[in-house]
Amino acid sequence: MAEFGDPAVKALLVEVLDELSERYGGSGDDTPIGDDDFTSPNGAFFVADDGERLVGCAGWRRHGSTDAELKRMFTAKAARGRGLARRMLAAIEESAREAGCDRLILETGDKQPEAIALYESAGYARIEDFGYYKGHADVLSFAKEL
């Protein structure tokens, strides 16, 4: 686990938002995130490194009393194709389950086919849109029972 405010995490999050901006325009993701959203008992934030720098991240935060929401799932381009995202997703699911959450929900966009394929292959199913981007044409929402 990592601190969401750690400088190395913030540097990786710049990559996350830059890629989202490339795909969708704008600033990437304007979803409000609180300072303690990824701090226990509200959630957790995980990172992966390659021995030199951070190359992946994912976090979850509580959404209601029994749901966890996946946020900031990302693998750097240089680290893709090695199963890192699948391992990060499994760590998020386990952490949320251990914290008493029954379901993991997420929003992704229609210009992220790799993410959509990962979520569907990991057992996520489409649900009614929720959250900050509810009602946006390019948003897809998914959930999985934990």
C-alpha positions as semicolon CSV with decimal commas, in nm:
position;residue;x (nm);y (nm);z (nm)
1;M;0,000;0,000;0,000
2;A;0,102;0,359;-0,050
3;E;0,003;0,705;0,062
4;F;-0,206;0,877;-0,205
5;G;-0,026;1,205;-0,135
6;D;0,327;1,062;-0,167
7;P;0,533;1,256;-0,427
8;A;0,612;0,940;-0,629
9;V;0,241;0,852;-0,636
10;K;0,153;1,205;-0,746
11;A;0,406;1,179;-1,030
12;L;0,246;0,853;-1,149
13;L;-0,100;1,009;-1,123
14;V;0,014;1,281;-1,364
15;E;0,076;0,998;-1,615
16;V;-0,272;0,860;-1,543
17;L;-0,443;1,192;-1,607
18;D;-0,226;1,267;-1,912
19;E;-0,331;0,939;-2,074
20;L;-0,697;1,001;-1,995
21;S;-0,664;1,350;-2,141
22;E;-0,511;1,205;-2,459
23;R;-0,802;0,966;-2,497
24;Y;-1,088;1,195;-2,394
25;G;-0,961;1,553;-2,401
26;G;-0,990;1,795;-2,112
27;S;-0,805;1,737;-1,787
28;G;-0,852;1,360;-1,792
29;D;-1,069;1,293;-1,487
30;D;-1,237;1,558;-1,277
31;T;-1,389;1,318;-1,025
32;P;-1,360;1,474;-0,679
33;I;-1,127;1,275;-0,453
34;G;-1,095;1,357;-0,084
35;D;-0,764;1,365;0,099
36;D;-0,858;1,059;0,306
37;D;-1,057;0,860;0,046
38;F;-0,779;0,601;0,017
39;T;-0,691;0,587;0,386
40;S;-0,824;0,311;0,612
41;P;-1,108;0,261;0,694
42;N;-1,226;0,464;0,391
43;G;-1,016;0,277;0,136
44;A;-0,665;0,185;0,028
45;F;-0,421;0,272;-0,248
46;F;-0,171;0,029;-0,403
47;V;0,129;0,082;-0,626
48;A;0,371;-0,140;-0,819
49;D;0,729;-0,060;-0,911
50;D;0,986;-0,205;-1,146
51;G;1,275;-0,154;-0,905
52;E;1,340;0,198;-1,028
53;R;1,005;0,377;-1,044
54;L;0,633;0,329;-0,996
55;V;0,470;0,160;-1,295
56;G;0,119;0,087;-1,173
57;C;-0,146;0,194;-0,929
58;A;-0,503;0,133;-0,819
59;G;-0,713;0,237;-0,525
60;W;-1,052;0,179;-0,377
61;R;-1,272;0,403;-0,168
62;R;-1,600;0,342;0,007
63;H;-1,912;0,418;-0,190
64;G;-2,205;0,384;0,044
65;S;-2,202;0,135;0,327
66;T;-2,108;-0,188;0,146
67;D;-1,967;-0,089;-0,195
68;A;-1,607;-0,007;-0,279
69;E;-1,530;0,207;-0,583
70;L;-1,219;0,136;-0,792
71;K;-1,027;0,451;-0,884
72;R;-0,702;0,541;-1,059
73;M;-0,635;0,195;-1,203
74;F;-0,331;0,240;-1,427
75;T;-0,032;0,060;-1,572
76;A;0,248;0,261;-1,732
77;K;0,294;0,190;-2,104
78;A;0,639;0,035;-2,047
79;A;0,492;-0,222;-1,803
80;R;0,185;-0,331;-1,999
81;G;0,129;-0,683;-2,122
82;R;0,277;-0,854;-1,814
83;G;-0,036;-0,916;-1,607
84;L;0,028;-0,628;-1,367
85;A;-0,321;-0,480;-1,401
86;R;-0,482;-0,816;-1,325
87;R;-0,266;-0,854;-1,012
88;M;-0,346;-0,499;-0,901
89;L;-0,718;-0,563;-0,950
90;A;-0,697;-0,882;-0,743
91;A;-0,520;-0,691;-0,463
92;I;-0,791;-0,424;-0,468
93;E;-1,067;-0,685;-0,455
94;E;-0,904;-0,865;-0,161
95;S;-0,842;-0,542;0,030
96;A;-1,199;-0,421;-0,016
97;R;-1,337;-0,764;0,081
98;E;-1,123;-0,768;0,397
99;A;-1,257;-0,420;0,483
100;G;-1,613;-0,554;0,474
101;C;-1,722;-0,443;0,128
102;D;-1,957;-0,671;-0,065
103;R;-1,917;-0,530;-0,415
104;L;-1,659;-0,343;-0,620
105;I;-1,794;-0,084;-0,865
106;L;-1,614;0,125;-1,122
107;E;-1,651;0,372;-1,404
108;T;-1,442;0,352;-1,719
109;G;-1,469;0,506;-2,061
110;D;-1,553;0,363;-2,399
111;K;-1,210;0,468;-2,531
112;Q;-1,035;0,226;-2,295
113;P;-1,092;-0,113;-2,461
114;E;-0,803;-0,271;-2,269
115;A;-0,963;-0,179;-1,936
116;I;-1,306;-0,298;-2,048
117;A;-1,161;-0,633;-2,159
118;L;-0,979;-0,673;-1,826
119;Y;-1,288;-0,600;-1,619
120;E;-1,514;-0,828;-1,823
121;S;-1,261;-1,113;-1,815
122;A;-1,234;-1,070;-1,436
123;G;-1,609;-1,117;-1,389
124;Y;-1,738;-0,759;-1,389
125;A;-2,081;-0,692;-1,537
126;R;-2,236;-0,369;-1,662
127;I;-2,449;-0,178;-1,413
128;E;-2,645;0,145;-1,422
129;D;-2,411;0,441;-1,440
130;F;-2,334;0,616;-1,111
131;G;-2,107;0,880;-0,971
132;Y;-1,949;1,189;-1,114
133;Y;-1,980;1,090;-1,479
134;K;-2,333;0,945;-1,459
135;G;-2,518;1,036;-1,775
136;H;-2,207;1,098;-1,988
137;A;-2,231;0,921;-2,322
138;D;-1,881;0,767;-2,312
139;V;-1,901;0,626;-1,957
140;L;-1,944;0,257;-1,879
141;S;-2,007;0,136;-1,524
142;F;-1,929;-0,214;-1,398
143;A;-1,959;-0,412;-1,075
144;K;-1,849;-0,741;-0,926
145;E;-1,972;-0,911;-0,613
146;L;-1,686;-0,976;-0,374
